[in-house]
Tab-separated table of C-alpha atoms in Angstrom:
chain	number	residue	atom	x	y	z
A	26	ALA	CA	9.547	-5.606	-14.412
A	27	GLN	CA	6.881	-6.438	-11.874
A	28	SER	CA	3.319	-5.189	-12.256
A	29	VAL	CA	-0.171	-5.661	-10.928
A	30	ALA	CA	-3.420	-5.314	-12.840
A	31	GLN	CA	-6.879	-4.877	-11.388
A	32	PRO	CA	-9.038	-5.010	-14.501
A	33	GLU	CA	-12.231	-3.674	-12.915
A	34	ASP	CA	-12.490	-0.114	-11.671
A	35	GLN	CA	-15.753	-0.931	-9.904
A	36	VAL	CA	-17.578	-4.051	-8.796
A	37	ASN	CA	-21.238	-3.934	-7.748
A	38	VAL	CA	-22.763	-6.754	-5.735
A	39	ALA	CA	-26.026	-7.243	-3.852
A	40	GLU	CA	-25.769	-7.872	-0.123
A	41	GLY	CA	-25.661	-11.583	0.668
A	42	ASN	CA	-24.259	-12.537	-2.751
A	43	PRO	CA	-20.702	-13.798	-3.267
A	44	LEU	CA	-18.142	-11.272	-4.439
A	45	THR	CA	-14.934	-11.497	-6.418
A	46	VAL	CA	-12.370	-8.739	-6.977
A	47	LYS	CA	-9.867	-9.673	-9.653
A	48	CYS	CA	-6.093	-9.268	-9.640
A	49	THR	CA	-3.395	-10.501	-12.004
A	50	TYR	CA	0.314	-9.992	-11.573
A	51	SER	CA	3.635	-10.185	-13.335
A	52	VAL	CA	6.847	-10.741	-11.392
A	53	SER	CA	10.169	-12.493	-11.848
A	54	GLY	CA	10.201	-15.687	-9.846
A	55	ASN	CA	7.718	-16.495	-7.134
A	56	PRO	CA	5.619	-13.694	-5.708
A	57	TYR	CA	4.513	-12.344	-2.413
A	58	LEU	CA	0.917	-11.167	-2.895
A	59	PHE	CA	-1.205	-8.889	-0.742
A	60	TRP	CA	-4.682	-7.434	-0.512
A	61	TYR	CA	-5.350	-4.153	1.247
A	62	VAL	CA	-8.625	-2.316	1.863
A	63	GLN	CA	-9.175	1.433	2.121
A	64	TYR	CA	-12.265	2.921	3.731
A	65	PRO	CA	-13.187	6.555	3.008
A	66	ASN	CA	-10.692	9.078	4.371
A	67	ARG	CA	-8.556	6.353	5.891
A	68	GLY	CA	-5.186	4.744	5.173
A	69	LEU	CA	-4.840	1.287	3.710
A	70	GLN	CA	-5.464	-1.678	5.991
A	71	PHE	CA	-3.890	-5.077	5.490
A	72	LEU	CA	-6.383	-7.862	4.642
A	73	LEU	CA	-4.351	-10.923	3.750
A	74	LYS	CA	-1.161	-12.151	2.110
A	75	TYR	CA	0.147	-15.146	0.197
A	76	ILE	CA	3.716	-16.256	0.861
A	77	THR	CA	3.824	-19.943	0.056
A	78	GLY	CA	1.868	-23.113	0.775
A	79	ASP	CA	-1.900	-23.404	0.453
A	80	ASN	CA	-3.288	-21.605	-2.545
A	81	LEU	CA	-6.343	-20.447	-0.591
A	82	VAL	CA	-5.487	-17.759	1.907
A	83	LYS	CA	-7.901	-16.601	4.574
A	84	GLY	CA	-7.807	-13.062	5.914
A	85	SER	CA	-9.690	-10.476	7.923
A	86	TYR	CA	-13.456	-9.812	7.805
A	87	GLY	CA	-14.246	-13.168	6.159
A	88	PHE	CA	-12.257	-12.457	3.008
A	89	GLU	CA	-10.134	-15.034	1.248
A	90	ALA	CA	-7.986	-15.066	-1.852
A	91	GLU	CA	-6.959	-17.810	-4.230
A	92	PHE	CA	-3.460	-17.931	-5.675
A	93	ASN	CA	-3.359	-19.423	-9.173
A	94	LYS	CA	0.184	-19.704	-10.459
A	95	SER	CA	-0.707	-20.844	-13.972
A	96	GLN	CA	-3.053	-17.890	-14.482
A	97	THR	CA	-0.854	-15.492	-12.441
A	98	SER	CA	-3.923	-14.415	-10.534
A	99	PHE	CA	-4.776	-13.661	-6.922
A	100	HIS	CA	-8.513	-12.941	-6.832
A	101	LEU	CA	-10.145	-11.713	-3.631
A	102	LYS	CA	-13.380	-13.453	-2.639
A	103	LYS	CA	-16.071	-13.500	0.003
A	104	PRO	CA	-18.993	-15.949	0.116
A	105	SER	CA	-21.586	-13.431	1.329
A	106	ALA	CA	-21.104	-9.674	0.899
A	107	LEU	CA	-22.004	-7.091	3.528
A	108	VAL	CA	-22.843	-3.433	2.950
A	109	SER	CA	-19.918	-2.629	5.253
A	110	ASP	CA	-17.553	-4.283	2.747
A	111	SER	CA	-18.027	-1.294	0.451
A	112	ALA	CA	-14.553	0.215	0.080
A	113	LEU	CA	-11.559	0.533	-2.237
A	114	TYR	CA	-9.482	-2.647	-2.568
A	115	PHE	CA	-5.848	-2.832	-3.646
A	116	CYS	CA	-3.848	-5.834	-4.781
A	117	ALA	CA	-0.049	-5.683	-4.399
A	118	VAL	CA	2.929	-7.852	-5.370
A	119	ARG	CA	6.582	-8.167	-4.506
A	120	PRO	CA	9.170	-10.686	-5.726
A	121	TYR	CA	9.766	-13.589	-3.356
A	122	PHE	CA	13.464	-12.927	-3.357
A	123	TYR	CA	14.142	-9.775	-1.405
A	124	SER	CA	16.696	-7.215	-2.427
A	125	SER	CA	17.074	-3.563	-1.593
A	126	ALA	CA	15.690	-2.781	-5.023
A	127	SER	CA	12.565	-4.889	-4.789
A	128	LYS	CA	9.519	-3.023	-3.603
A	129	ILE	CA	5.840	-3.693	-3.249
A	130	ILE	CA	3.888	-2.581	-6.301
A	131	PHE	CA	0.222	-1.706	-5.876
A	132	GLY	CA	-2.559	-2.079	-8.396
A	133	SER	CA	-4.784	0.835	-9.340
A	134	GLY	CA	-7.586	-0.263	-7.008
A	135	THR	CA	-11.118	-1.600	-7.395
A	136	ARG	CA	-14.079	0.118	-5.822
A	137	LEU	CA	-16.440	-2.447	-4.317
A	138	SER	CA	-20.015	-1.311	-3.838
A	139	ILE	CA	-22.471	-3.534	-1.963
A	140	ARG	CA	-26.133	-2.593	-2.313
A	141	PRO	CA	-28.647	-3.505	0.407
B	21	ASN	CA	0.306	1.766	20.268
B	22	ALA	CA	-0.586	4.549	17.822
B	23	GLY	CA	0.846	2.663	14.835
B	24	VAL	CA	1.747	5.072	12.037
B	25	THR	CA	0.887	8.726	12.558
B	26	GLN	CA	1.031	11.554	10.048
B	27	THR	CA	0.815	15.327	10.371
B	28	PRO	CA	-0.845	17.427	9.151
B	29	LYS	CA	-4.103	15.815	8.028
B	30	PHE	CA	-4.878	18.580	5.552
B	31	GLN	CA	-2.812	21.323	3.951
B	32	VAL	CA	-3.351	23.958	1.290
B	33	LEU	CA	-0.287	25.536	-0.319
B	34	LYS	CA	0.314	28.115	-2.983
B	35	THR	CA	2.563	27.260	-5.897
B	36	GLY	CA	6.180	27.694	-4.895
B	37	GLN	CA	5.673	27.299	-1.164
B	38	SER	CA	7.508	24.637	0.756
B	39	MET	CA	6.390	22.281	3.472
B	40	THR	CA	7.348	19.105	5.301
B	41	LEU	CA	5.032	16.171	5.929
B	42	GLN	CA	5.833	14.324	9.122
B	43	CYS	CA	5.494	10.599	9.755
B	44	ALA	CA	6.258	8.541	12.846
B	45	GLN	CA	5.796	4.883	13.768
B	46	ASP	CA	5.982	3.182	17.132
B	47	MET	CA	6.193	-0.437	15.948
B	48	ASN	CA	10.003	-0.557	15.874
B	49	HIS	CA	9.915	-1.136	12.120
B	50	ASN	CA	13.075	-0.811	10.090
B	51	SER	CA	11.544	0.237	6.769
B	52	MET	CA	9.434	3.287	6.017
B	53	TYR	CA	7.791	4.538	2.809
B	54	TRP	CA	6.094	7.557	1.299
B	55	TYR	CA	3.359	7.088	-1.307
B	56	ARG	CA	1.042	9.376	-3.162
B	57	GLN	CA	-2.461	8.343	-4.147
B	58	ASP	CA	-4.164	9.844	-7.161
B	59	PRO	CA	-7.532	8.820	-8.644
B	60	GLY	CA	-7.261	5.868	-11.007
B	61	MET	CA	-3.533	5.447	-10.381
B	62	GLY	CA	-3.411	3.548	-7.146
B	63	LEU	CA	-0.444	4.180	-4.877
B	64	ARG	CA	2.868	5.267	-6.289
B	65	LEU	CA	6.034	5.070	-4.264
B	66	ILE	CA	7.865	8.372	-3.864
B	67	TYR	CA	10.768	7.448	-1.599
B	68	TYR	CA	11.542	4.714	0.854
B	69	SER	CA	13.995	3.983	3.619
B	70	ALA	CA	14.906	0.331	3.973
B	71	SER	CA	16.598	1.000	7.303
B	72	GLU	CA	17.715	3.883	9.485
B	73	GLY	CA	20.340	5.949	7.705
B	74	THR	CA	19.366	4.948	4.151
B	75	THR	CA	16.914	6.410	1.670
B	76	ASP	CA	16.171	5.490	-1.943
B	77	LYS	CA	14.072	6.840	-4.758
B	78	GLY	CA	10.821	5.184	-5.679
B	79	GLU	CA	8.729	5.498	-8.780
B	80	VAL	CA	7.975	9.260	-8.639
B	81	PRO	CA	10.693	11.078	-6.631
B	82	ASN	CA	10.968	14.309	-8.613
B	83	GLY	CA	10.058	17.399	-6.608
B	84	TYR	CA	10.457	15.664	-3.248
B	85	ASN	CA	13.147	15.080	-0.655
B	86	VAL	CA	13.112	12.866	2.404
B	87	SER	CA	14.897	12.565	5.728
B	88	ARG	CA	15.039	9.479	7.898
B	89	LEU	CA	15.537	11.381	11.122
B	90	ASN	CA	15.781	8.253	13.311
B	91	LYS	CA	14.234	4.813	13.351
B	92	ARG	CA	10.797	6.206	14.220
B	93	GLU	CA	10.517	9.216	11.933
B	94	PHE	CA	10.550	9.697	8.161
B	95	SER	CA	9.703	13.125	6.733
B	96	LEU	CA	8.794	14.170	3.185
B	97	ARG	CA	9.649	17.673	1.992
B	98	LEU	CA	8.267	19.629	-0.924
B	99	GLU	CA	10.768	22.403	-1.614
B	100	SER	CA	8.684	24.297	-4.200
B	101	ALA	CA	5.148	22.962	-4.422
B	102	ALA	CA	3.452	22.607	-7.801
B	103	PRO	CA	-0.231	21.945	-8.643
B	104	SER	CA	0.794	18.503	-9.952
B	105	GLN	CA	1.673	17.589	-6.363
B	106	THR	CA	-1.938	17.922	-5.270
B	107	SER	CA	-2.613	14.456	-3.910
B	108	VAL	CA	-3.164	12.350	-0.829
B	109	TYR	CA	0.120	11.303	0.761
B	110	PHE	CA	0.491	8.141	2.789
B	111	CYS	CA	3.332	7.045	4.981
B	112	ALA	CA	3.825	3.353	5.708
B	113	SER	CA	6.214	1.199	7.670
B	114	SER	CA	7.218	-2.448	7.707
B	115	GLN	CA	9.649	-4.811	9.255
B	116	LYS	CA	12.620	-5.384	6.945
B	117	PRO	CA	12.309	-8.822	5.309
B	118	ARG	CA	14.857	-11.267	6.645
B	119	LEU	CA	15.906	-14.837	6.167
B	120	ALA	CA	14.190	-17.256	8.517
B	121	GLY	CA	14.490	-20.986	8.056
B	122	GLY	CA	16.003	-20.504	4.634
B	123	LYS	CA	13.132	-18.355	3.399
B	124	HIS	CA	12.555	-14.641	3.276
B	125	THR	CA	9.829	-13.350	5.532
B	126	THR	CA	7.432	-10.929	3.978
B	127	ASP	CA	6.997	-7.268	4.781
B	128	THR	CA	3.397	-6.384	5.465
B	129	GLN	CA	3.118	-2.621	5.334
B	130	TYR	CA	1.140	-0.591	7.862
B	131	PHE	CA	-0.245	2.731	6.726
B	132	GLY	CA	-0.880	6.074	8.328
B	133	PRO	CA	-4.192	7.946	7.886
B	134	GLY	CA	-2.856	10.192	5.111
B	135	THR	CA	-2.325	13.883	4.406
B	136	ARG	CA	-4.578	15.568	1.871
B	137	LEU	CA	-2.506	18.239	0.109
B	138	THR	CA	-3.860	20.850	-2.291
B	139	VAL	CA	-1.500	23.120	-4.224
B	140	LEU	CA	-3.163	26.149	-5.778
């Protein structure tokens, strides 16, 4: 069965410092991997996705994520955090091979708090 | 384009009441989804519709029904609301993954703003 784990409920970072939000996954075969962000009282917004190819994926708002197959991880990173990055972040996974039964599974979310 | 729209934004029900949450998308997407979001549990899939005319159960379907009215609209119905259904409900849509160049394309999901439901 496929699953996603976000081991940290909350990550606190000072503005200007690098940030990392962790995600590990379990899926049969190769994965599709996603990061979404949720601002207060809003729906989820797509940030970036990994399909195949380069292990470093660049997305919106200066975020990037690194796919590591041996560690089954897809950590979200940003070199210099902004206060406006404070939000709830979700990692998600789906098997590479599509079937009607395969669906995207979301992690439990990590709250990122950037202090000025 | 409005993207994915949901109505209502807020709703308070008494136990046993029924209601329908509406969702519409104008992106010509084939697939639509209903999720619920509860603190510490992320998003859990209630029902989805891979394409017009089909619906399937997700992770937590009990107590809900859905209707894929047409390609644009996908409604979620609570026949007899219970306090355990207090949650924030999100609708999402995506293009159905397809084979292109021997590989499956991925299905980025686009979300509506949510409906905050309280059942007393």
